[in-house]
Structure formats: structure tokens, C-alpha cells
Tab-separated table of C-alpha atoms in Angstrom:
chain	number	residue	atom	x	y	z
A	1	MET	CA	40.560	10.730	-0.256
A	2	SER	CA	36.976	10.352	0.978
A	3	ALA	CA	35.912	10.731	4.568
A	4	GLY	CA	34.751	7.117	4.590
A	5	SER	CA	38.133	5.781	3.508
A	6	VAL	CA	39.892	7.983	6.060
A	7	HIS	CA	37.666	6.555	8.764
A	8	GLU	CA	38.404	3.017	7.695
A	9	GLN	CA	42.157	3.633	7.872
A	10	GLN	CA	41.962	5.407	11.219
A	11	THR	CA	39.645	3.068	13.077
A	12	THR	CA	40.614	-0.390	11.848
A	13	THR	CA	42.853	-2.301	14.197
A	14	GLU	CA	42.209	-5.670	12.531
A	15	GLN	CA	44.519	-6.709	9.695
A	16	PRO	CA	43.683	-9.137	6.887
A	17	GLY	CA	44.324	-12.655	8.043
A	18	SER	CA	43.750	-11.884	11.716
A	19	THR	CA	41.183	-13.844	13.719
A	20	PRO	CA	38.589	-11.547	15.317
A	21	ILE	CA	36.549	-12.703	18.257
A	22	ASP	CA	33.400	-12.260	16.195
A	23	PRO	CA	33.637	-11.950	12.389
A	24	ASP	CA	30.556	-9.715	12.413
A	25	TYR	CA	32.184	-6.955	14.527
A	26	PRO	CA	29.113	-6.174	16.662
A	27	VAL	CA	30.669	-3.277	18.628
A	28	THR	CA	33.499	-2.070	16.354
A	29	PRO	CA	33.647	-0.755	12.770
A	30	VAL	CA	33.719	-3.387	10.042
A	31	PRO	CA	37.263	-3.218	8.593
A	32	PRO	CA	37.932	-2.940	4.825
A	33	HIS	CA	38.929	-6.582	4.336
A	34	ALA	CA	35.562	-7.771	5.751
A	35	ARG	CA	33.415	-5.564	3.516
A	36	LYS	CA	31.057	-7.116	0.950
A	37	GLY	CA	30.061	-6.235	-2.601
A	38	PHE	CA	26.776	-4.787	-3.827
A	39	PHE	CA	25.251	-8.124	-4.848
A	40	SER	CA	25.794	-9.576	-1.375
A	41	LEU	CA	24.177	-6.547	0.301
A	42	MET	CA	21.230	-6.622	-2.077
A	43	VAL	CA	20.599	-10.328	-1.460
A	44	VAL	CA	20.622	-9.903	2.332
A	45	LEU	CA	18.364	-6.828	2.349
A	46	LEU	CA	15.959	-8.258	-0.208
A	47	GLY	CA	15.749	-11.426	1.862
A	48	PHE	CA	15.034	-9.230	4.889
A	49	THR	CA	12.036	-7.495	3.293
A	50	ILE	CA	10.474	-10.413	1.372
A	51	PHE	CA	8.345	-11.046	4.440
A	52	THR	CA	4.900	-12.649	4.083
A	53	PRO	CA	3.259	-10.908	7.104
A	54	THR	CA	3.755	-7.652	5.147
A	55	MET	CA	1.043	-8.965	2.836
A	56	LEU	CA	-1.523	-8.373	5.572
A	57	ALA	CA	-0.991	-4.614	5.228
A	58	GLY	CA	-1.463	-5.013	1.494
A	59	ALA	CA	-4.680	-6.960	2.077
A	60	ALA	CA	-6.126	-4.009	4.005
A	61	LEU	CA	-5.240	-1.680	1.130
A	62	GLY	CA	-6.691	-4.047	-1.465
A	63	LYS	CA	-10.083	-3.810	0.227
A	64	ALA	CA	-10.036	-0.004	0.114
A	65	PHE	CA	-8.524	1.075	-3.228
A	66	GLY	CA	-8.886	0.369	-6.909
A	67	LEU	CA	-5.826	-0.712	-8.881
A	68	SER	CA	-4.626	2.752	-9.965
A	69	GLU	CA	-5.048	4.296	-6.503
A	70	LEU	CA	-3.466	1.224	-4.926
A	71	LEU	CA	-0.335	1.595	-7.048
A	72	VAL	CA	-0.053	5.280	-6.116
A	73	VAL	CA	-0.375	4.544	-2.386
A	74	ILE	CA	2.208	1.751	-2.524
A	75	ALA	CA	4.596	3.954	-4.523
A	76	LEU	CA	4.283	6.880	-2.076
A	77	GLY	CA	4.663	4.759	1.035
A	78	SER	CA	7.543	2.750	-0.388
A	79	ALA	CA	9.324	5.939	-1.496
A	80	VAL	CA	9.118	7.373	2.034
A	81	LEU	CA	10.266	4.112	3.602
A	82	GLY	CA	13.002	3.544	1.027
A	83	THR	CA	14.398	7.068	1.420
A	84	TYR	CA	14.565	6.839	5.209
A	85	VAL	CA	16.206	3.415	5.216
A	86	ALA	CA	18.598	4.349	2.397
A	87	VAL	CA	19.928	7.335	4.370
A	88	LEU	CA	20.461	5.186	7.466
A	89	GLY	CA	22.047	2.479	5.307
A	90	TRP	CA	24.379	5.054	3.786
A	91	ILE	CA	25.498	6.132	7.250
A	92	GLY	CA	25.993	2.499	8.258
A	93	ALA	CA	28.270	1.824	5.278
A	94	ARG	CA	30.313	4.989	5.863
A	95	THR	CA	30.796	4.408	9.588
A	96	GLY	CA	30.897	0.602	9.594
A	97	LEU	CA	28.737	0.589	12.740
A	98	THR	CA	25.456	-0.990	13.830
A	99	THR	CA	22.496	1.218	14.698
A	100	VAL	CA	22.905	0.662	18.432
A	101	VAL	CA	26.621	1.494	18.377
A	102	MET	CA	25.908	4.657	16.372
A	103	ALA	CA	23.495	5.534	19.168
A	104	ARG	CA	26.507	5.833	21.515
A	105	TYR	CA	27.687	8.823	19.507
A	106	THR	CA	24.184	10.286	19.346
A	107	LEU	CA	22.784	9.595	22.839
A	108	GLY	CA	25.971	8.955	24.870
A	109	THR	CA	27.582	5.756	26.108
A	110	ARG	CA	24.866	5.243	28.731
A	111	GLY	CA	22.044	6.845	26.793
A	112	SER	CA	22.615	4.352	23.979
A	113	LYS	CA	21.431	1.563	26.277
A	114	LEU	CA	17.901	2.872	25.670
A	115	ALA	CA	18.352	2.133	21.965
A	116	SER	CA	19.721	-1.354	22.633
A	117	ILE	CA	16.837	-2.242	24.949
A	118	LEU	CA	14.230	-0.794	22.604
A	119	LEU	CA	15.564	-2.321	19.383
A	120	GLY	CA	16.715	-5.612	20.891
A	121	GLY	CA	13.570	-6.088	22.957
A	122	THR	CA	11.279	-5.395	20.018
A	123	GLN	CA	13.117	-7.918	17.849
A	124	ILE	CA	12.854	-10.612	20.548
A	125	GLY	CA	9.113	-9.984	20.658
A	126	TRP	CA	8.708	-10.279	16.893
A	127	TYR	CA	10.896	-13.375	16.927
A	128	GLY	CA	8.397	-14.986	19.287
A	129	VAL	CA	5.454	-13.885	17.146
A	130	VAL	CA	6.968	-15.466	14.021
A	131	VAL	CA	7.920	-18.733	15.756
A	132	GLY	CA	4.411	-19.008	17.171
A	133	THR	CA	2.875	-18.251	13.771
A	134	ILE	CA	4.900	-21.000	12.106
A	135	GLY	CA	3.786	-23.507	14.722
A	136	ALA	CA	0.135	-22.542	14.363
A	137	LEU	CA	0.070	-22.563	10.531
A	138	THR	CA	1.988	-25.842	10.295
A	139	ALA	CA	-0.475	-27.467	12.691
A	140	GLN	CA	-3.352	-26.041	10.639
A	141	ALA	CA	-1.884	-27.428	7.411
A	142	PHE	CA	-1.574	-30.965	8.772
A	143	GLY	CA	-4.641	-30.914	10.994
A	144	TRP	CA	-2.622	-31.322	14.192
A	145	GLU	CA	-4.513	-30.425	17.335
A	146	SER	CA	-2.046	-31.477	20.031
A	147	TYR	CA	0.027	-28.818	21.757
A	148	GLY	CA	3.077	-31.102	21.658
A	149	ALA	CA	3.157	-31.133	17.861
A	150	LYS	CA	2.994	-27.333	17.667
A	151	ALA	CA	5.652	-26.984	20.356
A	152	ALA	CA	7.998	-29.380	18.560
A	153	VAL	CA	7.708	-27.359	15.354
A	154	MET	CA	8.374	-24.110	17.224
A	155	ILE	CA	11.491	-25.474	18.928
A	156	VAL	CA	12.959	-26.991	15.743
A	157	VAL	CA	12.445	-23.915	13.557
A	158	SER	CA	13.716	-21.636	16.310
A	159	ALA	CA	16.911	-23.690	16.547
A	160	LEU	CA	17.458	-23.316	12.779
A	161	MET	CA	16.887	-19.566	12.918
A	162	CYS	CA	19.177	-19.191	15.916
A	163	ALA	CA	21.961	-21.176	14.226
A	164	THR	CA	21.699	-19.017	11.100
A	165	ALA	CA	21.965	-15.824	13.154
A	166	VAL	CA	24.946	-17.171	15.124
A	167	TYR	CA	26.684	-17.886	11.835
A	168	GLY	CA	26.161	-14.199	11.108
A	169	TYR	CA	26.089	-12.233	7.893
A	170	ARG	CA	27.306	-15.213	5.866
A	171	GLY	CA	24.529	-17.436	7.147
A	172	MET	CA	21.825	-14.925	6.286
A	173	TYR	CA	23.387	-14.336	2.868
A	174	TRP	CA	23.284	-18.020	1.872
A	175	VAL	CA	19.768	-18.586	3.208
A	176	SER	CA	18.547	-15.483	1.358
A	177	LEU	CA	20.422	-16.386	-1.837
A	178	ILE	CA	18.745	-19.790	-2.016
A	179	SER	CA	15.255	-19.063	-0.708
A	180	THR	CA	14.456	-15.540	-1.931
A	181	PRO	CA	14.435	-16.285	-5.710
A	182	LEU	CA	12.321	-19.408	-5.153
A	183	ILE	CA	9.884	-17.501	-2.948
A	184	LEU	CA	9.572	-14.687	-5.513
A	185	ILE	CA	8.937	-17.170	-8.315
A	186	LEU	CA	6.217	-18.826	-6.230
A	187	ALA	CA	4.718	-15.458	-5.255
A	188	PHE	CA	4.560	-14.274	-8.872
A	189	TRP	CA	2.938	-17.593	-9.850
A	190	VAL	CA	0.263	-17.097	-7.199
A	191	MET	CA	-0.248	-13.516	-8.378
A	192	PHE	CA	-0.845	-14.618	-11.979
A	193	ARG	CA	-3.077	-17.424	-10.722
A	194	SER	CA	-5.025	-14.753	-8.841
A	195	LEU	CA	-5.309	-12.590	-11.941
A	196	ASP	CA	-6.826	-15.527	-13.817
A	197	GLU	CA	-9.634	-15.507	-11.243
A	198	VAL	CA	-10.668	-11.945	-12.158
A	199	GLY	CA	-9.960	-11.845	-15.900
A	200	GLY	CA	-6.439	-10.464	-15.945
A	201	TRP	CA	-5.253	-6.909	-15.325
A	202	ALA	CA	-8.298	-5.412	-17.023
A	203	GLY	CA	-10.603	-7.386	-14.775
A	204	LEU	CA	-8.601	-6.348	-11.715
A	205	ALA	CA	-8.740	-2.678	-12.712
A	206	ALA	CA	-12.523	-2.931	-13.136
A	207	ILE	CA	-13.037	-4.018	-9.522
A	208	HIS	CA	-14.166	-1.237	-7.192
A	209	PRO	CA	-13.666	-2.189	-3.542
A	210	ASP	CA	-16.444	-1.479	-1.051
A	211	GLY	CA	-14.120	-0.301	1.718
A	212	SER	CA	-12.462	3.062	2.141
A	213	MET	CA	-9.341	4.412	3.801
A	214	PRO	CA	-7.809	7.904	3.955
A	215	ILE	CA	-4.680	8.278	1.840
A	216	ALA	CA	-2.606	9.344	4.855
A	217	VAL	CA	-3.656	6.239	6.780
A	218	ALA	CA	-2.863	4.030	3.795
A	219	VAL	CA	0.598	5.546	3.306
A	220	THR	CA	1.191	5.153	7.056
A	221	ALA	CA	0.340	1.456	6.730
A	222	VAL	CA	2.905	1.025	3.959
A	223	VAL	CA	5.610	2.926	5.829
A	224	GLY	CA	4.775	1.197	9.086
A	225	THR	CA	5.282	-2.297	7.678
A	226	PHE	CA	9.069	-2.064	7.931
A	227	VAL	CA	10.047	1.324	9.324
A	228	SER	CA	10.984	-0.154	12.705
A	229	ALA	CA	13.003	-2.993	11.213
A	230	GLY	CA	14.446	-0.606	8.630
A	231	THR	CA	15.911	1.478	11.440
A	232	GLN	CA	18.310	-1.425	11.936
A	233	ALA	CA	19.399	-1.574	8.285
A	234	PRO	CA	22.923	-0.379	9.252
A	235	ASN	CA	23.393	-3.768	10.938
A	236	TRP	CA	23.886	-5.101	7.395
A	237	THR	CA	24.837	-2.095	5.262
A	238	ARG	CA	27.906	-1.540	7.456
A	239	PHE	CA	29.414	-4.413	5.473
A	240	GLY	CA	29.104	-2.378	2.268
A	241	ARG	CA	32.211	-1.137	0.496
A	242	SER	CA	30.677	2.258	-0.189
A	243	GLY	CA	27.739	4.398	0.822
A	244	GLY	CA	26.437	4.359	-2.747
A	245	GLN	CA	26.223	0.569	-2.780
A	246	ALA	CA	24.322	0.633	0.500
A	247	VAL	CA	21.817	3.183	-0.825
A	248	ILE	CA	21.011	1.150	-3.946
A	249	ALA	CA	20.747	-2.084	-1.951
A	250	CYS	CA	18.325	-0.409	0.485
A	251	VAL	CA	16.221	0.926	-2.389
A	252	VAL	CA	16.001	-2.559	-3.915
A	253	GLY	CA	15.107	-4.131	-0.580
A	254	PHE	CA	12.781	-1.595	0.977
A	255	LEU	CA	11.245	0.123	-2.035
A	256	VAL	CA	11.046	-2.767	-4.500
A	257	GLY	CA	10.968	-5.831	-2.220
A	258	ASN	CA	8.663	-4.444	0.456
A	259	GLY	CA	6.445	-2.798	-2.169
A	260	LEU	CA	6.052	-6.110	-4.001
A	261	MET	CA	4.965	-7.914	-0.843
A	262	ILE	CA	2.325	-5.268	-0.155
A	263	PHE	CA	1.096	-5.519	-3.749
A	264	PHE	CA	0.947	-9.306	-3.569
A	265	GLY	CA	-1.131	-9.059	-0.398
A	266	ALA	CA	-3.539	-6.619	-2.039
A	267	ILE	CA	-3.980	-8.891	-5.078
A	268	GLY	CA	-4.668	-11.889	-2.853
A	269	ALA	CA	-7.271	-9.969	-0.855
A	270	ILE	CA	-9.069	-8.746	-3.973
A	271	THR	CA	-9.189	-12.103	-5.742
A	272	PHE	CA	-9.283	-14.722	-2.981
A	273	GLY	CA	-10.301	-12.665	0.054
A	274	GLU	CA	-7.005	-13.665	1.706
A	275	GLY	CA	-3.884	-11.511	1.780
A	276	ASP	CA	-1.418	-14.131	2.988
A	277	PHE	CA	-0.172	-16.228	0.054
A	278	VAL	CA	0.587	-19.084	2.458
A	279	LEU	CA	-3.113	-19.406	3.229
A	280	VAL	CA	-3.983	-18.880	-0.447
A	281	LEU	CA	-1.815	-21.898	-1.292
A	282	PHE	CA	-3.445	-23.876	1.502
A	283	ASN	CA	-6.881	-23.019	0.082
A	284	LEU	CA	-5.722	-24.140	-3.378
A	285	GLY	CA	-4.731	-27.495	-1.893
A	286	MET	CA	-0.997	-26.797	-2.367
A	287	ILE	CA	-0.007	-27.479	1.226
A	288	GLY	CA	3.582	-28.458	0.396
A	289	TRP	CA	4.284	-25.234	-1.481
A	290	GLY	CA	2.512	-23.245	1.202
A	291	LEU	CA	4.770	-24.696	3.885
A	292	PHE	CA	7.830	-24.038	1.729
A	293	LEU	CA	6.806	-20.405	1.368
A	294	LEU	CA	6.126	-20.194	5.093
A	295	PHE	CA	9.384	-21.746	6.282
A	296	GLY	CA	11.657	-20.272	3.615
A	297	ASN	CA	10.354	-16.775	4.107
A	298	LEU	CA	10.099	-16.600	7.882
A	299	TRP	CA	13.330	-18.515	8.491
A	300	LYS	CA	15.510	-15.837	6.932
A	301	SER	CA	13.446	-12.931	8.279
A	302	ASN	CA	13.542	-14.264	11.830
A	303	ALA	CA	17.265	-14.998	11.565
A	304	ASP	CA	17.650	-11.280	10.865
A	305	ALA	CA	15.650	-10.520	14.005
A	306	ALA	CA	17.848	-12.855	16.060
A	307	TYR	CA	20.943	-11.201	14.633
A	308	SER	CA	19.587	-7.764	15.544
A	309	PHE	CA	18.955	-8.587	19.182
A	310	GLY	CA	22.356	-10.299	19.257
A	311	VAL	CA	24.243	-7.151	18.263
A	312	ALA	CA	21.985	-5.062	20.541
A	313	GLY	CA	22.941	-7.315	23.461
A	314	ALA	CA	26.627	-7.022	22.579
A	315	GLU	CA	26.335	-3.231	22.717
A	316	LEU	CA	24.233	-3.250	25.877
A	317	PHE	CA	26.810	-5.251	27.817
A	318	ASN	CA	29.802	-4.047	25.762
A	319	ARG	CA	30.896	-7.531	24.709
A	320	PRO	CA	32.895	-8.241	21.521
A	321	SER	CA	30.740	-11.246	20.510
A	322	LYS	CA	27.028	-11.482	19.686
A	323	THR	CA	26.722	-15.278	20.005
A	324	ARG	CA	25.555	-15.613	23.621
A	325	PHE	CA	22.988	-12.858	23.123
A	326	VAL	CA	21.615	-14.454	19.943
A	327	ILE	CA	21.151	-17.747	21.807
A	328	PHE	CA	19.695	-16.173	24.937
A	329	GLY	CA	17.303	-13.979	22.964
A	330	SER	CA	16.194	-16.926	20.826
A	331	VAL	CA	15.374	-18.908	23.958
A	332	ILE	CA	13.286	-16.009	25.318
A	333	GLY	CA	11.455	-15.611	22.001
A	334	THR	CA	10.744	-19.338	21.821
A	335	VAL	CA	9.378	-19.357	25.372
A	336	LEU	CA	7.085	-16.441	24.464
A	337	ALA	CA	5.788	-18.473	21.527
A	338	LEU	CA	5.350	-21.668	23.579
A	339	VAL	CA	3.227	-19.928	26.230
A	340	GLY	CA	1.057	-18.273	23.592
A	341	VAL	CA	2.131	-14.710	24.257
A	342	HIS	CA	2.682	-14.264	20.515
A	343	GLU	CA	-1.091	-14.009	20.104
A	344	HIS	CA	-1.155	-10.821	22.170
A	345	LEU	CA	2.154	-9.157	21.304
A	346	PRO	CA	1.604	-7.620	17.843
A	347	GLN	CA	-0.427	-4.626	19.053
A	348	TYR	CA	2.077	-3.894	21.814
A	349	LEU	CA	4.986	-4.236	19.418
A	350	GLY	CA	3.170	-2.017	16.939
A	351	LEU	CA	3.003	0.666	19.623
A	352	LEU	CA	6.758	0.373	20.064
A	353	GLY	CA	7.008	1.072	16.350
A	354	THR	CA	5.963	4.616	17.156
A	355	PHE	CA	9.042	5.038	19.325
A	356	ILE	CA	11.661	3.442	17.059
A	357	PRO	CA	11.607	5.646	13.919
A	358	PRO	CA	12.442	8.844	15.900
A	359	LEU	CA	15.642	7.110	17.015
A	360	GLY	CA	16.660	6.812	13.368
A	361	GLY	CA	15.768	10.477	12.836
A	362	VAL	CA	18.013	11.574	15.722
A	363	ILE	CA	20.911	9.469	14.438
A	364	ILE	CA	20.564	10.896	10.921
A	365	GLY	CA	20.347	14.499	12.131
A	366	ASP	CA	23.230	14.172	14.570
A	367	TYR	CA	25.389	12.436	11.968
A	368	LEU	CA	24.806	15.128	9.360
A	369	ALA	CA	25.512	17.877	11.875
A	370	ARG	CA	28.522	16.453	13.741
A	371	TRP	CA	29.998	13.284	12.276
A	372	ARG	CA	29.779	13.384	8.498
A	373	ARG	CA	33.439	14.384	8.045
A	374	THR	CA	35.024	12.084	10.620
A	375	GLN	CA	32.586	9.129	10.497
A	376	MET	CA	32.180	8.510	14.254
A	377	PRO	CA	35.826	7.566	14.918
A	378	GLU	CA	36.610	4.683	17.231
A	379	GLY	CA	38.019	5.804	20.585
A	380	GLU	CA	36.238	9.171	20.537
A	381	ALA	CA	35.676	10.653	24.000
A	382	LEU	CA	31.884	10.509	24.450
A	383	PRO	CA	29.642	11.710	27.286
A	384	ARG	CA	27.572	9.215	29.240
A	385	PHE	CA	24.389	11.037	28.286
A	386	ASN	CA	23.770	13.469	25.461
A	387	TRP	CA	20.829	15.164	27.125
A	388	VAL	CA	20.050	17.393	24.159
A	389	ASN	CA	19.570	14.481	21.757
A	390	LEU	CA	17.763	12.449	24.399
A	391	GLY	CA	15.361	15.377	24.811
A	392	VAL	CA	14.945	15.595	21.031
A	393	TYR	CA	14.116	11.901	20.936
A	394	VAL	CA	11.431	12.269	23.635
A	395	VAL	CA	9.847	15.254	21.844
A	396	ALA	CA	9.853	13.402	18.502
A	397	CYS	CA	8.237	10.326	20.089
A	398	ALA	CA	5.554	12.545	21.610
A	399	ALA	CA	4.889	14.148	18.235
A	400	ALA	CA	4.560	10.740	16.544
A	401	TRP	CA	2.259	9.461	19.293
A	402	VAL	CA	0.010	12.533	19.151
A	403	SER	CA	-0.136	12.215	15.369
A	404	GLY	CA	-1.376	8.654	15.705
A	405	GLN	CA	-3.852	9.425	18.469
A	406	PHE	CA	-5.487	12.276	16.563
A	407	SER	CA	-5.142	10.729	13.088
A	408	PHE	CA	-3.250	13.469	11.308
A	409	GLY	CA	-0.192	13.074	9.157
A	410	ILE	CA	1.942	9.941	9.008
A	411	PRO	CA	3.167	9.165	12.561
A	412	PRO	CA	6.472	7.460	11.666
A	413	VAL	CA	7.345	10.212	9.204
A	414	ILE	CA	6.451	12.938	11.700
A	415	GLY	CA	8.599	11.282	14.356
A	416	ILE	CA	11.559	10.991	11.980
A	417	ALA	CA	11.207	14.544	10.637
A	418	VAL	CA	10.882	16.183	14.072
A	419	ALA	CA	13.879	14.242	15.394
A	420	LEU	CA	16.040	15.041	12.377
A	421	VAL	CA	15.270	18.759	12.283
A	422	LEU	CA	15.624	19.317	16.029
A	423	SER	CA	18.849	17.304	16.326
A	424	VAL	CA	20.446	19.398	13.564
A	425	ALA	CA	19.106	22.693	14.922
A	426	LEU	CA	20.184	22.035	18.536
A	427	THR	CA	23.644	20.624	17.810
A	428	ARG	CA	25.405	23.702	19.223
A	429	PHE	CA	23.721	23.130	22.593
A	430	GLY	CA	24.989	19.551	22.901
A	431	PRO	CA	28.429	18.175	23.854
A	432	GLN	CA	31.172	19.779	21.784
A	433	ARG	CA	33.891	17.729	20.148
A	434	PRO	CA	37.552	18.437	20.951
A	435	LEU	CA	39.059	21.016	18.609
A	436	GLN	CA	42.064	18.765	17.944
A	437	GLY	CA	39.903	15.995	16.543
A	438	LEU	CA	38.108	18.422	14.259
A	439	THR	CA	41.365	19.928	13.045
A	440	GLU	CA	42.815	16.517	12.242
A	441	ALA	CA	39.702	15.560	10.302
A	442	ILE	CA	39.816	18.773	8.258
A	443	ASP	CA	43.516	18.300	7.470
A	444	LEU	CA	42.968	14.720	6.332
A	445	ASP	CA	40.112	15.696	4.061
């Protein structure tokens, strides 16, 4: 019997046919009868990463590298990102827990509030950025200049995103299942249309960009596109029936899906001078298709953001339902967009990205060192603060920040690596688990 199946039997209090307060189990392990298959996980994660703003990172790379070098950079960055997210996704499937609830076991029941505030707050900010972007681009497409028209669009699309997130995993699955294939078909069409502009693949390979960028900076850009959001992959992989399914789904979403979006952005920048396919479609006079790509893509991605700050709020206030926090966070994000704060948030939120990946590193290291056999059992006696892991997190954040300030290495990777290594190495100095619990786990295995 595997450790994961033991955990599921030990920690599940729900029985098939029961009516939970929240079918997404924001603060408890997802029980066996609520788990999903591989296809469902893949659809949700692929829908999460097919995100048009990622193309902007690709546009920067397209101006600095030729085709062969570009493919190498995207492959390296996507491999780093995919590996990190796949490990976290594997842990999520084995424990059945969200990232912020796993943080209780890593940082303590009070220390975990830092993770909830950091992850939830960042997602609210990005939610506002996306809502504001939709309002601005829609107004641009139709030539609207009045603030009222933009505001109406923001409020309507925010309500749709909020409703999808309230509906939970099922809502995001159906939106992703319908929109993601259509968006990919449209994106590939634009890519081939772009290739026609430069004489096909041979013509693209013959182009030598004028710009330049160090390889480390380029790989950092690829990793940085989704490393912060990827830290919350367990929010969805916890519905997986096995760790192996979660790993493959994460690889498809974060290595293939995210890599494609970066590549599309690079192609658009090289051929049209514009990395965002929405604006490329606008420039081609295809406003209807551009708006479809805009709404379909950002709707599902922002619903994921709303879901993330919903489960973070449930953990922060220890409530069994995410609904009120999804609604409240959506209102805050919409207000941010309406007052124009979204135009100034991206740099600030990017800075927060330096401090999120180390959290994932600490969780991975602590899990491997202390929880791999027993899978973070429900009801475990936990300290309020795990000062050792909190200290590790601070040191890892400092290392990532210094790396960025002095332009050496890949800041997110350095933060993750330092956190993982230190949390494993210093396990014996942290809170020790009761001997009885360890003995029971060993006997069951």
C-alpha cells in the first residue's frame, strides 16, 4: 500500500454521497471520491498556462535571439519551470492539500498566514491587472473613449470570472475545455500567418535580431513568467488520483503550454513587431477574433487567480468555504482596475515574485525531509511558528533578491534551491514529530 493511499484512508472524513460545505475542500484533504482523472487535470493546468501576457516575455526574447538560440533558451527555462512545478504538483496530489494549507505544516499554523497573505494578495493584484487590461483593450478595439464604457466592461468580465471561480474546479475545467483548444487553433493560425510574412521557417531562421540579452537573464525571463503562479499548482493537482498523473499534467501545462506561449510571442515580435497576438489580430483587422482570444484566454486565467485567493482566504481565516473570499477578493481586484491602479501594479507584483518561489522551495524541502511517508496527516499537532523554516525562507528570499540586484544566476531558481537545501539540512533543528505518529506511519507502510 502506498503512502498516498494510506493518507487518503486516514485523513478522509467525508464519505461518497455526503454533502461537504465546499466541494473544493479548501482547508482539508481532497477525499478519494472527489479526485479527478489525468485528462481533467491536464485541461485545467493547460488552461491556466495558455496566458497571452506570457507572450510579452517571448517578445523580448524574439528581439534578442535567432531561432536556434531562442529554442534553446525556451527549452532550458521551461525545463526549470516545469520541474519545479511538477514536484510541487506531485506533493499536492499525494497530500490532497492546497499550497497555503501545506504551509501550515512547513511554517506553523500561524506562520502559514504569511503564505496566505503573500499568495492571496499577489493573485488579487494580478486579477486587477487583467481586468483593467481587458477594459483597456476592448475600448481600444471599438474606439471607445469614455470611462463609463471601460468600467462597464471591467465589471461584467469580473463578474463572469468571479462566478467561474465560485463554481470551483468544475467551472474552470469546463471553461478551459471549451476555450483552450479554440485559442490554440487561433494562435497556431496566427503563427503560420506570421511565418508567411518572413518566408517560412527558413526565412525566420535567417533573421538575426539586433538586440542582445545574456542567457541567464533570458532563462530567468522564461522561468519568471509563471514561477509565482506555478507555486500554487497544488491548488489543482490535489484533485489528482496519483502523483504521477499530477507530474505529467504539470509538464504538459508548464513546459509545453507555457513554452508555446513564449514562442508565439517571440514569433509575433520578429514578424510583426508585436508580441501580443491580440494586438496582432487587431492590426490585421480581425477585431472579433482578437476579442475572442482576449476574453477566452484571460477569463479562465483570471478565474484561476480568483480561486487561488479564495482558498488562501479560507486558510487565513480557517473557514471551510472559499466562496465569500472569492467574491470579496474579486471586488477588491475590480476596484483596483477601476481606479487605474492596474497600470502601476505589474512592477510591484513582479518584485513579489522574488519572494514567492522560495516558499515553494521550503515546502518541497520540508516535505521530503519530514512528511513524505505520512503525507501531512490531518489533525497533526503543529506548532504556531516553525522558526527554523521561517528563517530558511527569509534567507532564501534574501539570496534571490541579491541575485536579481547584482545580475548573477537565475533569481527564482536560486531562491528555490537555497530554500530546499537549507530546509532539508536543518530539519533536525526544527519541531520534532511525536514518536507515536512516526511509528504508526512506518507500520502502515
